[in-house]
Structures are given as structure tokens and as C-alpha cells.
Amino acid sequence: MKKPALRLVVLVSGRGSNLQAIISAIQNQKLKSQIVQVISNVAGVQALERAQNANIPTLVIESKNRSKTDFFNEVLQSCLKANPDFIVLAGFMKILPPEFIKKFPKKIINIHPSLLPDFPGLSAQEQAFRAGVKATGCTVHYVDEGCDTGPIILQKSEAILADDTLESLSSRLLLKEHEALVEVLAKLEKNNPKK
Ligand code: GRF
């Protein structure tokens, strides 16, 4: 088999539609990367099912009922073992500790549903919707030690229409997220010196 352009580890916590966008782009040969491991901090989520359907190795490392240090140590060890070129946070609802980030400098990317630096943190779509702004969007950025503060790689904007509900806006934004994430990975593949 041909060597993948990038070895990816994807961290998830739930639905996994962003993970699915990457899987589909690989299946459709829009991306030449390989997802070598999907790690979820929650058991039984749809993201795990999506990975299993695509024959991607999955790992559940539950964050519930254990110390943050213990949890992240285990995730770190698994990531080091998988030896990825990039770690993708695709709906991973935990903030990585500085010790973790230091091990993968400029190798961790996150997708966030707002035009950062506006509306960081949780429920970004709702924050934008309630703020009454005319447009919002999504951001793919490198992960640094802050919450949604790392260097921006790509943003896509989306108008908020007069008749939008939070649901209609969120579903359009999600499609933009999928596009942005795949576009960024294609760009990172191109820039990868290994190629
Ligand atoms: C996405 O909106 C992502 O930006 C945010 O959490 C959501 C995850 O969705 N961080 P999914 O699990 O990829 O479907």
C-alpha cells in the first residue's frame, strides 16, 4: 500500500460528523491521509461507530470519574504510540493541558464553529445567534494553551439570515466546518515535507 500523506489521530466526544467528513474525503480520494486511530473520551458515541464502519482502529479512554492528569496521560501515551503527523480535535469536548500540547507543537488542529476570536468556548453557534450579528462562521486553528486561541489556519463565513433559527444556522455552519476541515488537511498534506 502507498504511504499515506499524513498519519492522523482524531479525538472525538460525540456525533462525529467532522470525523465523517475526513473519512469520506479519504474514501473519495480527496485526501491521501490515513486516520490511524480515533480516540473518544465517551463510550458508545456515534463517532466510534463511524470509525468502525470505516475499519479505523478506535480507542475509548473515558474521562468520566477519573483525574484529569490520569486521563490525559493515557491519551498522550496512546497518541505518542500512534505517532501521528497531526492530531485533529473533531468535536473533542476537553481542553488539552499544556504538557500534552508541548509534545505536539503545531501538530494539533481544532475546528470551532465561529469566526474566532469571536465566540470562543462552548455553544459558539448560539452565542453568535443570540448576539444578533449578521454573519458568523467556522475556524480551523492550531491548538495552543488557551481556549480556542491558537493561530488561525482557515476561516469560512456564513451569513445569518433573517428567518434563521439556531438549528438552521447550526446545520449550515456544520457543512462549512466539514469543508474547512478537509481543505485544511489537503493544505497540510501539500506542505508535508515527507511527500
Ligand atoms: C462541531 O460543531 C465542532 O465545531 C464543535 O463540536 C461540534 C462537533 O460536531 N467543536 P461533530 O461531533 O463533528 O458532529
Coordinates of C-alpha atoms in Angstrom, one line a residue, residues 66-190:
R66 CA -11.1 9.9 36.9
S67 CA -8.5 12.6 37.4
K68 CA -7.7 14.9 34.5
T69 CA -4.0 14.0 34.9
D70 CA -4.6 10.3 34.6
F71 CA -7.0 10.7 31.7
F72 CA -4.7 13.0 29.7
N73 CA -1.7 10.8 30.5
E74 CA -3.4 7.9 28.9
V75 CA -4.5 9.9 25.9
L76 CA -0.9 11.2 25.5
Q77 CA 0.6 7.7 25.7
S78 CA -1.8 6.5 23.0
C79 CA -1.1 9.4 20.7
L80 CA 2.7 9.0 21.1
K81 CA 2.3 5.3 20.3
A82 CA 0.3 6.1 17.1
N83 CA 3.0 8.6 16.1
P84 CA 0.8 10.9 14.0
D85 CA 1.8 13.8 11.8
F86 CA -1.3 15.6 13.1
I87 CA -3.9 15.3 15.8
V88 CA -7.3 16.5 14.8
L89 CA -9.7 17.7 17.5
A90 CA -13.1 17.0 15.9
G91 CA -15.7 17.8 18.4
F92 CA -13.4 16.8 21.3
M93 CA -15.0 18.5 24.3
K94 CA -11.9 18.7 26.5
I95 CA -9.2 21.3 26.8
L96 CA -5.8 19.7 26.3
P97 CA -3.3 20.5 29.1
P98 CA -0.1 22.4 28.3
E99 CA 2.1 19.3 28.9
F100 CA 0.2 17.5 26.1
I101 CA 0.4 20.4 23.7
K102 CA 4.1 20.7 24.2
K103 CA 4.6 17.2 22.9
F104 CA 3.0 18.0 19.6
P105 CA 4.0 21.6 18.7
K106 CA 1.9 22.9 15.8
K107 CA 0.7 19.4 15.2
I108 CA -2.7 19.7 16.8
I109 CA -5.6 21.3 15.0
N110 CA -9.2 22.1 16.1
I111 CA -12.4 23.0 14.3
H112 CA -14.5 25.7 16.0
P113 CA -18.0 26.9 15.0
S114 CA -17.4 30.6 15.0
L115 CA -15.1 33.2 13.4
L116 CA -12.5 33.3 16.2
P117 CA -11.6 35.3 18.1
D118 CA -15.3 36.0 18.4
F119 CA -17.4 33.5 20.4
P120 CA -14.8 31.1 21.8
G121 CA -15.8 28.2 24.1
L122 CA -19.0 26.3 24.2
S123 CA -22.2 26.8 22.2
A124 CA -20.5 29.2 19.8
Q125 CA -23.3 29.0 17.3
E126 CA -25.8 30.0 19.9
Q127 CA -23.5 32.8 21.2
A128 CA -23.4 34.3 17.7
F129 CA -27.1 33.8 17.1
R130 CA -28.1 35.5 20.3
A131 CA -25.6 38.3 19.8
G132 CA -27.6 39.3 16.7
V133 CA -24.5 39.5 14.4
K134 CA -25.1 39.4 10.6
A135 CA -22.6 36.7 10.0
T136 CA -20.7 34.0 11.8
G137 CA -18.6 31.1 10.5
C138 CA -16.1 28.5 11.5
T139 CA -12.4 28.4 12.1
V140 CA -9.7 25.8 11.9
H141 CA -6.8 26.7 14.0
Y142 CA -3.7 25.2 15.6
V143 CA -4.2 24.4 19.3
D144 CA -2.2 26.4 21.8
E145 CA -2.6 26.5 25.6
G146 CA -5.6 28.9 25.6
C147 CA -9.2 28.0 24.8
D148 CA -9.7 28.5 21.0
T149 CA -6.9 31.0 20.8
G150 CA -4.2 29.3 18.6
P151 CA -3.0 30.6 15.2
I152 CA -5.8 30.6 12.7
I153 CA -5.3 28.4 9.5
L154 CA -8.6 28.9 7.7
Q155 CA -12.0 30.6 8.3
K156 CA -15.2 30.3 6.4
S157 CA -18.0 32.8 7.0
E158 CA -21.7 32.2 6.9
A159 CA -24.5 34.8 6.8
I160 CA -27.1 34.7 9.5
L161 CA -30.4 35.1 7.6
A162 CA -33.5 37.0 8.9
D163 CA -35.5 33.8 9.1
D164 CA -32.7 31.6 10.6
T165 CA -33.4 29.6 13.7
L166 CA -30.5 28.4 15.8
E167 CA -31.0 24.9 14.2
S168 CA -31.0 26.1 10.6
L169 CA -27.9 28.2 11.2
S170 CA -26.1 25.4 13.0
S171 CA -26.7 22.9 10.3
R172 CA -25.3 25.3 7.6
L173 CA -22.4 26.0 9.8
L174 CA -21.7 22.3 10.2
L175 CA -21.4 21.9 6.4
K176 CA -18.9 24.8 6.4
E177 CA -17.0 23.1 9.2
H178 CA -16.7 19.9 7.1
E179 CA -15.5 21.8 4.1
A180 CA -13.0 23.8 6.1
L181 CA -11.5 20.8 7.9
V182 CA -11.0 18.9 4.7
E183 CA -9.5 21.9 2.9
V184 CA -7.0 22.5 5.8
L185 CA -6.0 18.8 5.8
A186 CA -5.4 19.0 2.0
K187 CA -3.2 22.0 2.5
L188 CA -1.3 20.3 5.3
E189 CA -0.8 17.3 3.1
K190 CA 0.7 19.5 0.4

